[in-house]
Amino acid sequence: MFITTNKKLGFIHIPKCGGSSISSAFRHGEKGPNKNNHQDPWSPWYPCDTHAHYSKIQRANIELPETWFTTVRNPFARYHSWYYYQIAWHKKRINGELKLKTLSVQEMQQQVDLLEDLGIKGTLLNLDDVVAQGVPKQVSKPQYDWISGCPNIEWFKLEEIQKCYKWLAKMGCNVEYSHVKKNPKKLTWQEEFDDEMIEYVQKRYAIDFEKFGYEK
């Protein structure tokens, strides 16, 4: 989540919905110089956790922006992306390509083993148990939970991301799209999901299909 210096916009970062690319665009690069650059009215300021829900910022004693926006994603593709992302990024930290965060190498390896042993289907059907064992819970909840109760919010489908950037330009904010954190997955969700997985995703994230107009 970030708020622009001019208080015109606030972005709610729903996990695995392209939010890292949005943040990168506003920063002028993934590690760009524009974070908290108060000379730029469109500089992103981060008042709380990256993936904070609207309800959390609502309770904070700060001036809220005029308009909020977010990006959403097909629930099938979101889970599919998360599964491969979690394994790939854990392995990068285990191998020293990325810095360790809160977990040790051994703990991360245990999580990778769990995900790979269960496979993409077993992880999905046992998602609550997997999360209970410490695996990051980015997709354990519907996307709508992040923006529930948020007034004046615009949402854009990741599959039509250019609509978001055209809207930003009309707001007076010209930022360039760049795709960061690409996943190494080889197959699409359509190739990997069977009927049981499709039915499970439809039930677990039913509100996302309803609110964001994705086809079941």
XYZ file of N, CA, C and O in Angstrom:
864
model
N 0.840 -1.190 0.000
C 0.000 0.000 0.000
C 0.881 1.249 0.000
O 1.871 1.316 0.724
N 0.500 2.203 -0.835
C 1.184 3.489 -0.758
C 0.194 4.614 -1.035
O -0.895 4.402 -1.579
N 0.586 5.815 -0.632
C -0.182 7.028 -0.871
C 0.764 8.022 -1.537
O 1.921 8.150 -1.130
N 0.300 8.710 -2.568
C 1.165 9.683 -3.227
C 1.320 10.932 -2.363
O 0.438 11.268 -1.571
N 2.444 11.608 -2.533
C 2.760 12.779 -1.719
C 1.665 13.839 -1.789
O 1.363 14.501 -0.789
N 1.057 13.998 -2.952
C 0.007 15.013 -3.108
C -1.345 14.573 -2.565
O -2.330 15.312 -2.665
N -1.408 13.373 -2.023
C -2.647 12.814 -1.443
C -3.754 12.619 -2.467
O -4.922 12.466 -2.117
N -3.383 12.624 -3.752
C -4.387 12.406 -4.795
C -4.782 10.944 -4.911
O -5.933 10.620 -5.206
N -3.806 10.042 -4.719
C -4.035 8.621 -4.959
C -3.494 7.770 -3.820
O -2.454 8.073 -3.231
N -4.217 6.683 -3.576
C -3.726 5.642 -2.688
C -3.846 4.311 -3.410
O -4.845 4.056 -4.096
N -2.824 3.494 -3.290
C -2.830 2.187 -3.960
C -2.878 1.077 -2.922
O -2.052 1.032 -2.006
N -3.854 0.177 -3.045
C -3.962 -0.983 -2.170
C -3.372 -2.176 -2.915
O -3.858 -2.556 -3.980
N -2.321 -2.748 -2.348
C -1.545 -3.794 -3.001
C -2.076 -5.167 -2.596
O -1.732 -5.695 -1.551
N -2.930 -5.738 -3.433
C -3.434 -7.088 -3.214
C -2.348 -8.067 -3.664
O -1.853 -7.955 -4.789
N -1.958 -9.014 -2.838
C -0.868 -9.916 -3.206
C -1.141 -10.696 -4.495
O -2.258 -11.136 -4.748
N -0.099 -10.851 -5.296
C -0.118 -11.625 -6.537
C -1.111 -11.084 -7.561
O -1.748 -11.830 -8.297
N -1.202 -9.761 -7.609
C -2.066 -9.113 -8.596
C -1.314 -8.024 -9.362
O -1.926 -7.068 -9.849
N -0.006 -8.140 -9.447
C 0.777 -7.171 -10.211
C 1.115 -5.902 -9.462
O 1.598 -4.935 -10.067
N 0.908 -5.885 -8.162
C 1.157 -4.670 -7.387
C 2.614 -4.257 -7.326
O 2.924 -3.064 -7.238
N 3.522 -5.227 -7.392
C 4.952 -4.886 -7.378
C 5.324 -4.065 -8.613
O 6.171 -3.165 -8.541
N 4.687 -4.366 -9.731
C 4.957 -3.606 -10.951
C 4.404 -2.184 -10.843
O 5.021 -1.233 -11.337
N 3.256 -2.029 -10.190
C 2.700 -0.694 -9.968
C 3.647 0.121 -9.094
O 3.975 1.279 -9.391
N 4.095 -0.470 -7.991
C 5.018 0.224 -7.094
C 6.302 0.599 -7.818
O 6.842 1.695 -7.641
N 6.807 -0.325 -8.633
C 8.030 -0.065 -9.395
C 7.843 1.117 -10.340
O 8.738 1.959 -10.496
N 6.679 1.200 -10.973
C 6.410 2.302 -11.900
C 6.422 3.646 -11.177
O 6.993 4.624 -11.665
N 5.819 3.694 -10.000
C 5.780 4.946 -9.248
C 7.149 5.310 -8.672
O 7.461 6.479 -8.480
N 7.964 4.300 -8.404
C 9.308 4.556 -7.884
C 10.297 4.923 -8.987
O 11.419 5.305 -8.726
N 9.874 4.761 -10.252
C 10.764 4.915 -11.419
C 11.803 3.802 -11.435
O 12.986 4.026 -11.652
N 11.338 2.595 -11.219
C 12.218 1.430 -11.203
C 12.047 0.676 -9.908
O 11.677 1.247 -8.884
N 12.288 -0.651 -9.951
C 12.056 -1.484 -8.766
C 12.800 -0.963 -7.544
O 12.299 -1.013 -6.428
N 14.019 -0.459 -7.750
C 14.796 0.145 -6.665
C 15.083 1.606 -6.995
O 16.136 2.145 -6.675
N 14.111 2.219 -7.634
C 14.292 3.582 -8.138
C 14.354 4.639 -7.051
O 14.094 4.377 -5.882
N 14.664 5.862 -7.464
C 14.903 6.952 -6.524
C 13.660 7.689 -6.046
O 13.767 8.617 -5.247
N 12.485 7.291 -6.519
C 11.319 8.129 -6.271
C 10.539 7.789 -5.004
O 9.540 8.407 -4.700
N 10.966 6.790 -4.234
C 10.282 6.459 -2.990
C 10.482 7.588 -1.981
O 11.608 7.990 -1.692
N 9.375 8.106 -1.454
C 9.420 9.196 -0.468
C 10.190 10.409 -0.987
O 10.832 11.125 -0.219
N 10.114 10.642 -2.279
C 10.731 11.826 -2.880
C 9.715 12.951 -2.843
O 8.896 13.098 -3.744
N 9.763 13.767 -1.823
C 8.699 14.742 -1.592
C 8.741 15.924 -2.566
O 7.869 16.794 -2.521
N 9.752 15.956 -3.438
C 9.772 16.973 -4.484
C 8.846 16.603 -5.639
O 8.451 17.458 -6.418
N 8.524 15.318 -5.741
C 7.628 14.825 -6.784
C 6.256 14.589 -6.167
O 6.114 13.778 -5.249
N 5.229 15.285 -6.636
C 3.894 15.108 -6.041
C 3.338 13.698 -6.171
O 2.449 13.309 -5.420
N 3.861 12.912 -7.144
C 3.383 11.557 -7.344
C 4.318 10.516 -6.726
O 4.210 9.335 -7.010
N 5.210 10.960 -5.872
C 6.100 10.026 -5.189
C 5.295 9.123 -4.255
O 4.394 9.585 -3.554
N 5.595 7.812 -4.212
C 4.862 6.909 -3.310
C 5.413 6.956 -1.887
O 6.618 6.895 -1.671
N 4.507 7.058 -0.940
C 4.838 7.034 0.486
C 4.134 5.821 1.093
O 2.966 5.580 0.826
N 4.867 5.053 1.894
C 4.353 3.792 2.417
C 4.056 3.928 3.916
O 4.954 3.800 4.740
N 2.799 4.174 4.275
C 2.466 4.414 5.679
C 2.306 3.162 6.527
O 2.204 3.246 7.751
N 2.243 1.993 5.892
C 2.063 0.753 6.654
C 2.560 -0.418 5.814
O 3.276 -0.228 4.837
N 2.184 -1.618 6.178
C 2.663 -2.818 5.496
C 2.341 -2.787 3.999
O 1.320 -2.231 3.583
N 3.193 -3.422 3.231
C 3.017 -3.464 1.777
C 1.652 -3.990 1.378
O 0.991 -3.448 0.494
N 1.211 -5.067 2.045
C -0.049 -5.715 1.681
C -1.163 -5.434 2.689
O -2.043 -6.269 2.895
N -1.141 -4.260 3.288
C -2.152 -3.929 4.291
C -3.538 -3.804 3.677
O -3.704 -3.326 2.549
N -4.541 -4.242 4.422
C -5.930 -4.083 4.008
C -6.358 -2.622 4.215
O -5.783 -1.904 5.030
N -7.409 -2.216 3.507
C -7.928 -0.864 3.690
C -8.334 -0.626 5.137
O -8.134 0.461 5.675
N -8.883 -1.639 5.783
C -9.349 -1.471 7.160
C -8.216 -1.045 8.093
O -8.443 -0.330 9.073
N -6.980 -1.454 7.786
C -5.848 -1.082 8.644
C -5.487 0.388 8.481
O -5.296 1.105 9.466
N -5.395 0.851 7.255
C -5.048 2.254 7.027
C -6.178 3.167 7.489
O -5.955 4.308 7.905
N -7.400 2.669 7.458
C -8.553 3.452 7.888
C -8.436 3.805 9.370
O -8.882 4.869 9.810
N -7.812 2.916 10.133
C -7.670 3.149 11.577
C -6.462 4.018 11.922
O -6.320 4.461 13.054
N -5.600 4.243 10.945
C -4.398 5.037 11.191
C -4.749 6.527 11.251
O -5.666 7.002 10.576
N -3.992 7.261 12.026
C -4.249 8.689 12.206
C -3.480 9.490 11.156
O -2.530 10.219 11.463
N -3.890 9.327 9.886
C -3.238 10.051 8.798
C -4.302 10.579 7.833
O -5.445 10.125 7.833
N -3.888 11.534 7.019
C -4.779 12.071 5.997
C -4.891 11.076 4.853
O -3.884 10.665 4.278
N -6.099 10.683 4.529
C -6.310 9.691 3.480
C -6.460 10.372 2.121
O -6.880 11.524 2.032
N -6.121 9.654 1.047
C -6.165 10.248 -0.297
C -7.588 10.439 -0.804
O -8.544 9.857 -0.280
N -7.695 11.230 -1.868
C -8.998 11.484 -2.473
C -9.550 10.232 -3.148
O -10.743 9.963 -3.101
N -8.662 9.474 -3.802
C -9.076 8.313 -4.596
C -8.128 7.152 -4.337
O -6.920 7.344 -4.206
N -8.704 5.954 -4.270
C -7.912 4.734 -4.146
C -7.983 3.960 -5.453
O -8.955 4.077 -6.199
N -6.969 3.140 -5.697
C -7.051 2.214 -6.827
C -6.309 0.933 -6.478
O -5.499 0.882 -5.545
N -6.609 -0.113 -7.240
C -5.952 -1.400 -7.042
C -5.998 -2.190 -8.340
O -6.698 -1.809 -9.291
N -5.250 -3.275 -8.368
C -5.302 -4.198 -9.503
C -5.768 -5.555 -8.989
O -5.402 -5.967 -7.880
N -6.579 -6.221 -9.783
C -7.106 -7.535 -9.422
C -6.732 -8.531 -10.511
O -6.240 -8.152 -11.580
N -6.984 -9.795 -10.234
C -6.512 -10.838 -11.152
C -7.477 -12.010 -11.192
O -8.149 -12.299 -10.196
N -7.534 -12.677 -12.325
C -8.320 -13.898 -12.431
C -7.931 -14.838 -11.285
O -6.750 -15.168 -11.123
N -8.886 -15.257 -10.455
C -8.541 -16.093 -9.288
C -7.800 -17.376 -9.634
O -6.959 -17.833 -8.844
N -8.087 -17.971 -10.776
C -7.354 -19.168 -11.189
C -5.879 -18.841 -11.417
O -4.985 -19.518 -10.924
N -5.640 -17.783 -12.184
C -4.267 -17.386 -12.508
C -3.530 -16.900 -11.261
O -2.318 -17.101 -11.133
N -4.242 -16.279 -10.351
C -3.593 -15.755 -9.137
C -3.029 -16.881 -8.283
O -1.888 -16.812 -7.827
N -3.840 -17.920 -8.052
C -3.331 -19.041 -7.264
C -2.183 -19.729 -7.995
O -1.155 -20.059 -7.393
N -2.332 -19.949 -9.290
C -1.321 -20.622 -10.094
C 0.012 -19.868 -10.012
O 1.076 -20.467 -9.807
N -0.042 -18.552 -10.136
C 1.160 -17.733 -10.060
C 1.794 -17.811 -8.674
O 3.019 -17.925 -8.545
N 0.953 -17.745 -7.650
C 1.469 -17.780 -6.269
C 2.226 -19.062 -5.992
O 3.302 -19.023 -5.385
N 1.704 -20.186 -6.408
C 2.343 -21.466 -6.099
C 3.773 -21.505 -6.647
O 4.721 -21.840 -5.923
N 3.945 -21.143 -7.901
C 5.281 -21.209 -8.498
C 6.186 -20.081 -7.998
O 7.401 -20.260 -7.860
N 5.582 -18.935 -7.727
C 6.362 -17.827 -7.169
C 6.939 -18.199 -5.807
O 8.117 -17.955 -5.534
N 6.113 -18.796 -4.957
C 6.554 -19.130 -3.608
C 7.746 -20.082 -3.626
O 8.715 -19.901 -2.885
N 7.681 -21.079 -4.469
C 8.788 -22.039 -4.572
C 10.030 -21.364 -5.152
O 11.137 -21.499 -4.611
N 9.859 -20.622 -6.238
C 11.005 -20.017 -6.922
C 11.722 -18.999 -6.049
O 12.957 -18.988 -5.972
N 10.968 -18.148 -5.355
C 11.609 -17.104 -4.546
C 12.216 -17.669 -3.262
O 13.225 -17.178 -2.786
N 11.611 -18.697 -2.709
C 12.244 -19.367 -1.566
C 13.585 -19.964 -1.992
O 14.582 -19.861 -1.263
N 13.621 -20.583 -3.160
C 14.863 -21.197 -3.627
C 15.938 -20.147 -3.880
O 17.134 -20.390 -3.637
N 15.532 -18.972 -4.358
C 16.501 -17.897 -4.571
C 17.117 -17.443 -3.248
O 18.309 -17.138 -3.186
N 16.313 -17.422 -2.203
C 16.849 -17.029 -0.890
C 17.712 -18.149 -0.302
O 18.732 -17.882 0.338
N 17.305 -19.376 -0.516
C 18.099 -20.517 -0.047
C 19.467 -20.519 -0.726
O 20.497 -20.797 -0.094
N 19.495 -20.179 -2.024
C 20.737 -20.200 -2.795
C 21.569 -18.925 -2.643
O 22.647 -18.815 -3.225
N 21.034 -17.956 -1.890
C 21.781 -16.719 -1.672
C 21.598 -15.670 -2.738
O 22.264 -14.629 -2.719
N 20.679 -15.901 -3.695
C 20.418 -14.908 -4.733
C 19.647 -13.717 -4.186
O 19.736 -12.602 -4.713
N 18.847 -13.954 -3.159
C 18.096 -12.903 -2.479
C 18.401 -12.969 -0.991
O 18.796 -14.010 -0.469
N 18.188 -11.850 -0.317
C 18.436 -11.802 1.124
C 17.378 -12.602 1.874
O 16.218 -12.649 1.487
N 17.791 -13.227 2.967
C 16.835 -13.897 3.842
C 15.995 -12.853 4.564
O 16.459 -11.747 4.839
N 14.760 -13.220 4.860
C 13.903 -12.305 5.605
C 13.710 -12.848 7.022
O 14.630 -12.844 7.818
N 12.527 -13.316 7.324
C 12.246 -13.756 8.695
C 12.545 -15.222 8.926
O 12.622 -15.661 10.069
N 12.700 -15.993 7.865
C 12.899 -17.431 7.995
C 14.358 -17.808 7.764
O 15.092 -17.127 7.043
N 14.750 -18.927 8.356
C 16.089 -19.462 8.125
C 16.091 -20.273 6.836
O 15.032 -20.611 6.286
N 17.279 -20.620 6.354
C 17.403 -21.460 5.161
C 16.696 -22.795 5.388
O 15.987 -23.299 4.506
N 16.877 -23.363 6.561
C 16.254 -24.654 6.856
C 14.730 -24.555 6.823
O 14.048 -25.432 6.276
N 14.181 -23.487 7.395
C 12.728 -23.311 7.414
C 12.185 -23.120 6.002
O 11.119 -23.654 5.655
N 12.903 -22.372 5.204
C 12.462 -22.176 3.818
C 12.519 -23.472 3.028
O 11.627 -23.759 2.223
N 13.549 -24.263 3.254
C 13.664 -25.538 2.551
C 12.522 -26.460 2.944
O 11.972 -27.188 2.101
N 12.127 -26.433 4.209
C 10.994 -27.249 4.663
C 9.713 -26.831 3.954
O 8.894 -27.684 3.584
N 9.534 -25.538 3.750
C 8.344 -25.056 3.061
C 8.369 -25.457 1.582
O 7.340 -25.853 1.021
N 9.524 -25.350 0.956
C 9.647 -25.764 -0.446
C 9.334 -27.252 -0.581
O 8.602 -27.670 -1.480
N 9.878 -28.045 0.319
C 9.623 -29.490 0.286
C 8.134 -29.778 0.433
O 7.582 -30.649 -0.259
N 7.477 -29.052 1.340
C 6.039 -29.242 1.559
C 5.251 -28.935 0.294
O 4.399 -29.735 -0.136
N 5.537 -27.787 -0.330
C 4.814 -27.392 -1.538
C 5.064 -28.349 -2.694
O 4.143 -28.711 -3.428
N 6.299 -28.759 -2.848
C 6.620 -29.656 -3.964
C 6.083 -31.063 -3.730
O 5.664 -31.734 -4.681
N 6.079 -31.520 -2.474
C 5.536 -32.848 -2.178
C 4.026 -32.896 -2.426
O 3.499 -33.874 -2.966
N 3.333 -31.834 -2.036
C 1.881 -31.779 -2.236
C 1.529 -31.531 -3.697
O 0.486 -31.984 -4.178
N 2.375 -30.770 -4.393
C 2.077 -30.399 -5.771
C 1.080 -29.256 -5.810
O 0.521 -28.846 -4.792
N 0.829 -28.756 -6.988
C -0.040 -27.591 -7.117
C -1.475 -27.897 -6.691
O -2.150 -27.069 -6.077
N -1.946 -29.112 -6.964
C -3.305 -29.479 -6.577
C -3.396 -29.760 -5.086
O -4.306 -29.250 -4.398
N -2.476 -30.547 -4.552
C -2.521 -30.862 -3.131
C -2.387 -29.632 -2.266
O -3.029 -29.513 -1.216
N -1.558 -28.673 -2.691
C -1.414 -27.420 -1.949
C -2.721 -26.653 -1.941
O -3.144 -26.123 -0.902
N -3.388 -26.590 -3.084
C -4.662 -25.877 -3.179
C -5.720 -26.498 -2.271
O -6.385 -25.798 -1.494
N -5.869 -27.807 -2.342
C -6.925 -28.482 -1.583
C -6.630 -28.524 -0.093
O -7.532 -28.789 0.712
N -5.387 -28.258 0.287
C -5.003 -28.234 1.701
C -4.415 -26.879 2.086
O -3.555 -26.787 2.964
N -4.905 -25.822 1.453
C -4.291 -24.509 1.594
C -4.275 -24.001 3.032
O -3.282 -23.431 3.490
N -5.341 -24.207 3.765
C -5.380 -23.731 5.149
C -4.344 -24.445 6.013
O -3.681 -23.821 6.854
N -4.193 -25.738 5.809
C -3.182 -26.495 6.566
C -1.776 -26.058 6.174
O -0.885 -25.959 7.017
N -1.563 -25.778 4.885
C -0.260 -25.332 4.408
C 0.115 -23.990 5.037
O 1.228 -23.790 5.528
N -0.849 -23.084 5.065
C -0.614 -21.771 5.669
C -0.361 -21.908 7.168
O 0.489 -21.216 7.741
N -1.077 -22.813 7.816
C -0.890 -23.039 9.253
C 0.520 -23.528 9.571
O 1.007 -23.359 10.696
N 1.181 -24.110 8.580
C 2.555 -24.596 8.768
C 3.592 -23.522 8.443
O 4.784 -23.812 8.400
N 3.128 -22.295 8.231
C 4.048 -21.177 8.082
C 4.270 -20.668 6.682
O 4.942 -19.654 6.490
N 3.732 -21.338 5.679
C 3.892 -20.865 4.306
C 3.150 -19.534 4.157
O 2.007 -19.411 4.615
N 3.768 -18.508 3.557
C 3.110 -17.204 3.407
C 1.694 -17.328 2.855
O 1.431 -18.088 1.930
N 0.796 -16.528 3.425
C -0.640 -16.709 3.193
C -1.224 -15.737 2.170
O -2.411 -15.405 2.236
N -0.438 -15.284 1.209
C -0.916 -14.255 0.284
C -2.236 -14.578 -0.404
O -3.029 -13.693 -0.663
N -2.474 -15.848 -0.742
C -3.695 -16.183 -1.477
C -4.691 -16.959 -0.620
O -5.629 -17.554 -1.146
N -4.519 -16.928 0.691
C -5.441 -17.675 1.533
C -6.810 -17.002 1.630
O -7.802 -17.637 1.965
N -6.866 -15.700 1.321
C -8.119 -14.945 1.387
C -8.501 -14.398 0.021
O -7.638 -14.180 -0.837
N -9.784 -14.122 -0.205
C -10.205 -13.501 -1.470
C -9.595 -12.114 -1.630
O -9.319 -11.422 -0.644
N -9.426 -11.699 -2.854
C -8.881 -10.369 -3.131
C -9.756 -9.264 -2.547
O -9.259 -8.233 -2.092
N -11.050 -9.479 -2.572
C -11.978 -8.428 -2.135
C -11.764 -8.041 -0.676
O -12.070 -6.921 -0.288
N -11.217 -8.942 0.136
C -10.967 -8.630 1.541
C -10.076 -7.401 1.698
O -10.218 -6.647 2.662
N -9.155 -7.185 0.769
C -8.213 -6.062 0.891
C -8.884 -4.713 0.699
O -8.424 -3.707 1.240
N -9.953 -4.659 -0.077
C -10.563 -3.364 -0.394
C -11.961 -3.203 0.193
O -12.593 -2.164 0.000
N -12.425 -4.196 0.923
C -13.775 -4.133 1.486
C -13.944 -2.869 2.337
O -13.122 -2.564 3.192
N -15.000 -2.125 2.065
C -15.287 -0.912 2.817
C -14.578 0.324 2.316
O -14.771 1.416 2.863
N -13.768 0.178 1.279
C -12.994 1.316 0.778
C -13.853 2.173 -0.162
O -14.359 1.681 -1.168
N -14.004 3.464 0.132
C -14.789 4.344 -0.741
C -13.925 4.874 -1.886
O -12.693 4.868 -1.805
N -14.554 5.307 -2.922
C -13.843 5.961 -4.026
C -12.684 5.125 -4.553
O -11.570 5.635 -4.723
N -12.936 3.861 -4.790
C -11.862 3.007 -5.293
C -12.130 2.584 -6.729
O -13.266 2.242 -7.089
N -11.087 2.635 -7.530
C -11.113 2.133 -8.896
C -10.288 0.851 -8.935
O -9.206 0.793 -8.349
N -10.800 -0.177 -9.595
C -10.017 -1.408 -9.718
C -9.847 -1.761 -11.186
O -10.691 -1.460 -12.020
N -8.713 -2.355 -11.482
C -8.342 -2.668 -12.856
C -7.862 -4.114 -12.932
O -7.097 -4.573 -12.074
N -8.312 -4.803 -13.962
C -7.880 -6.183 -14.147
C -6.442 -6.210 -14.641
O -6.089 -5.468 -15.571
N -5.636 -7.067 -14.041
C -4.250 -7.211 -14.457
C -4.157 -7.615 -15.930
O -3.224 -7.222 -16.632
N -5.137 -8.372 -16.386
C -5.146 -8.823 -17.777
C -5.361 -7.657 -18.756
O -5.131 -7.804 -19.954
N -5.824 -6.528 -18.243
C -6.047 -5.338 -19.070
C -5.316 -4.155 -18.440
O -5.863 -3.064 -18.296
N -4.056 -4.361 -18.071
C -3.319 -3.406 -17.254
C -3.152 -2.043 -17.906
O -3.046 -1.021 -17.217
N -3.157 -1.994 -19.231
C -2.973 -0.697 -19.888
C -4.120 0.266 -19.587
O -3.941 1.490 -19.640
N -5.291 -0.270 -19.259
C -6.411 0.596 -18.877
C -6.067 1.358 -17.602
O -6.447 2.528 -17.443
N -5.341 0.706 -16.714
C -4.920 1.346 -15.472
C -3.974 2.505 -15.768
O -4.124 3.608 -15.223
N -3.007 2.279 -16.648
C -2.017 3.315 -16.934
C -2.609 4.477 -17.728
O -2.186 5.628 -17.576
N -3.606 4.212 -18.540
C -4.311 5.289 -19.237
C -5.095 6.127 -18.233
O -5.147 7.361 -18.336
N -5.696 5.464 -17.252
C -6.434 6.176 -16.210
C -5.488 7.035 -15.380
O -5.804 8.190 -15.054
N -4.326 6.499 -15.043
C -3.338 7.263 -14.279
C -2.901 8.502 -15.052
O -2.744 9.587 -14.474
N -2.719 8.350 -16.357
C -2.307 9.495 -17.181
C -3.372 10.588 -17.164
O -3.058 11.786 -17.088
N -4.641 10.184 -17.210
C -5.725 11.173 -17.149
C -5.752 11.884 -15.801
O -6.159 13.043 -15.705
N -5.296 11.186 -14.755
C -5.225 11.797 -13.426
C -4.069 12.788 -13.322
O -3.973 13.537 -12.355
N -3.188 12.768 -14.330
C -2.026 13.647 -14.309
C -0.746 12.958 -13.907
O 0.300 13.595 -13.770
N -0.829 11.647 -13.703
C 0.338 10.868 -13.289
C 0.798 9.995 -14.444
O 0.134 9.036 -14.807
N 1.935 10.317 -15.015
C 2.469 9.542 -16.128
C 3.594 8.634 -15.641
O 4.686 9.100 -15.322
N 3.306 7.349 -15.531
C 4.298 6.361 -15.120
C 4.305 5.242 -16.157
O 3.302 4.994 -16.820
N 5.429 4.590 -16.310
C 5.570 3.555 -17.321
C 5.465 2.175 -16.705
O 6.053 1.903 -15.655
N 4.730 1.314 -17.371
C 4.549 -0.052 -16.898
C 5.814 -0.872 -17.104
O 6.460 -0.799 -18.145
N 6.158 -1.638 -16.096
C 7.258 -2.595 -16.228
C 6.906 -3.820 -15.406
O 6.452 -3.694 -14.267
N 7.098 -4.988 -15.988
C 6.729 -6.233 -15.324
C 7.897 -6.730 -14.484
O 8.958 -7.042 -15.013
N 7.711 -6.791 -13.173
C 8.756 -7.305 -12.287
C 8.296 -8.622 -11.669
O 7.130 -8.969 -11.716
N 9.230 -9.360 -11.105
C 8.948 -10.633 -10.440
C 8.251 -11.639 -11.361
O 7.197 -12.188 -11.047
N 8.862 -11.885 -12.502
C 8.303 -12.860 -13.435
C 8.507 -14.274 -12.905
O 9.555 -14.603 -12.361
N 7.505 -15.114 -13.080
C 7.567 -16.482 -12.593
C 8.121 -17.436 -13.646
O 7.884 -17.252 -14.847
N 8.804 -18.506 -13.205
C 9.384 -19.464 -14.154
C 8.443 -20.601 -14.533
O 8.888 -21.626 -15.007
N 7.158 -20.452 -14.302
C 6.224 -21.540 -14.586
C 6.204 -21.860 -16.074
O 6.322 -20.981 -16.920
N 6.028 -23.135 -16.388
C 6.085 -23.595 -17.779
C 4.705 -23.778 -18.387
O 4.517 -23.640 -19.587
N 3.721 -24.126 -17.556
C 2.372 -24.380 -18.039
C 1.429 -23.275 -17.569
O 1.702 -22.569 -16.601
N 0.307 -23.138 -18.235
C -0.737 -22.203 -17.803
C -1.663 -22.903 -16.813
O -1.660 -24.130 -16.699
N -2.477 -22.103 -16.130
C -3.408 -22.735 -15.188
C -4.410 -23.603 -15.934
O -4.848 -24.638 -15.416
N -4.782 -23.199 -17.146
C -5.735 -24.005 -17.920
C -5.185 -25.399 -18.211
O -5.943 -26.371 -18.291
N -3.877 -25.505 -18.359
C -3.246 -26.787 -18.639
C -3.080 -27.637 -17.385
O -3.011 -28.866 -17.477
N -3.046 -27.001 -16.229
C -2.764 -27.737 -14.995
C -3.986 -28.016 -14.123
O -3.990 -28.963 -13.350
N -5.006 -27.203 -14.228
C -6.158 -27.359 -13.339
C -7.117 -28.417 -13.874
O -7.495 -28.390 -15.042
N -7.545 -29.314 -12.986
C -8.600 -30.260 -13.348
C -9.925 -29.741 -12.789
O -9.981 -28.676 -12.160
N -11.001 -30.492 -13.005
C -12.325 -30.024 -12.609
C -12.428 -29.796 -11.098
O -13.087 -28.846 -10.653
N -11.787 -30.653 -10.311
C -11.861 -30.501 -8.862
C -11.185 -29.207 -8.410
O -11.697 -28.492 -7.540
N -10.057 -28.877 -8.997
C -9.360 -27.642 -8.656
C -10.170 -26.420 -9.068
O -10.268 -25.445 -8.319
N -10.757 -26.477 -10.251
C -11.567 -25.358 -10.736
C -12.749 -25.112 -9.802
O -13.045 -23.976 -9.418
N -13.418 -26.187 -9.419
C -14.561 -26.056 -8.512
C -14.132 -25.484 -7.162
O -14.827 -24.642 -6.585
N -12.991 -25.923 -6.662
C -12.510 -25.446 -5.364
C -12.200 -23.943 -5.408
O -12.574 -23.192 -4.500
N -11.529 -23.499 -6.463
C -11.203 -22.077 -6.611
C -12.479 -21.252 -6.721
O -12.601 -20.183 -6.104
N -13.455 -21.739 -7.467
C -14.718 -21.009 -7.632
C -15.426 -20.812 -6.296
O -16.016 -19.753 -6.048
N -15.376 -21.812 -5.442
C -16.046 -21.711 -4.144
C -15.252 -20.848 -3.175
O -15.805 -20.009 -2.474
N -13.936 -21.073 -3.118
C -13.115 -20.357 -2.133
C -13.068 -18.856 -2.413
O -13.064 -18.040 -1.497
N -13.035 -18.488 -3.680
C -12.915 -17.074 -4.047
C -14.174 -16.583 -4.764
O -14.101 -15.735 -5.653
N -15.316 -17.085 -4.350
C -16.578 -16.759 -5.032
C -16.827 -15.263 -5.107
O -17.305 -14.752 -6.131
N -16.494 -14.538 -4.056
C -16.766 -13.091 -4.035
C -15.922 -12.353 -5.067
O -16.345 -11.337 -5.611
N -14.724 -12.868 -5.373
C -13.885 -12.221 -6.391
C -14.483 -12.383 -7.778
O -14.473 -11.436 -8.584
N -15.022 -13.565 -8.061
C -15.687 -13.763 -9.355
C -16.880 -12.821 -9.474
O -17.120 -12.227 -10.521
N -17.614 -12.675 -8.366
C -18.812 -11.842 -8.370
C -18.477 -10.359 -8.503
O -19.043 -9.657 -9.352
N -17.553 -9.865 -7.682
C -17.262 -8.431 -7.622
C -16.478 -7.934 -8.832
O -16.672 -6.804 -9.278
N -15.587 -8.756 -9.363
C -14.687 -8.300 -10.413
C -15.052 -8.810 -11.798
O -14.361 -8.510 -12.774
N -16.129 -9.598 -11.900
C -16.655 -9.983 -13.193
C -15.848 -11.026 -13.941
O -15.909 -11.081 -15.182
N -15.137 -11.881 -13.215
C -14.423 -12.970 -13.888
C -15.368 -14.139 -14.106
O -16.226 -14.437 -13.271
N -15.208 -14.820 -15.229
C -16.076 -15.951 -15.563
C -15.627 -17.186 -14.796
O -14.428 -17.460 -14.667
N -16.591 -17.939 -14.313
C -16.274 -19.195 -13.637
C -16.035 -20.282 -14.676
O -16.567 -20.213 -15.783
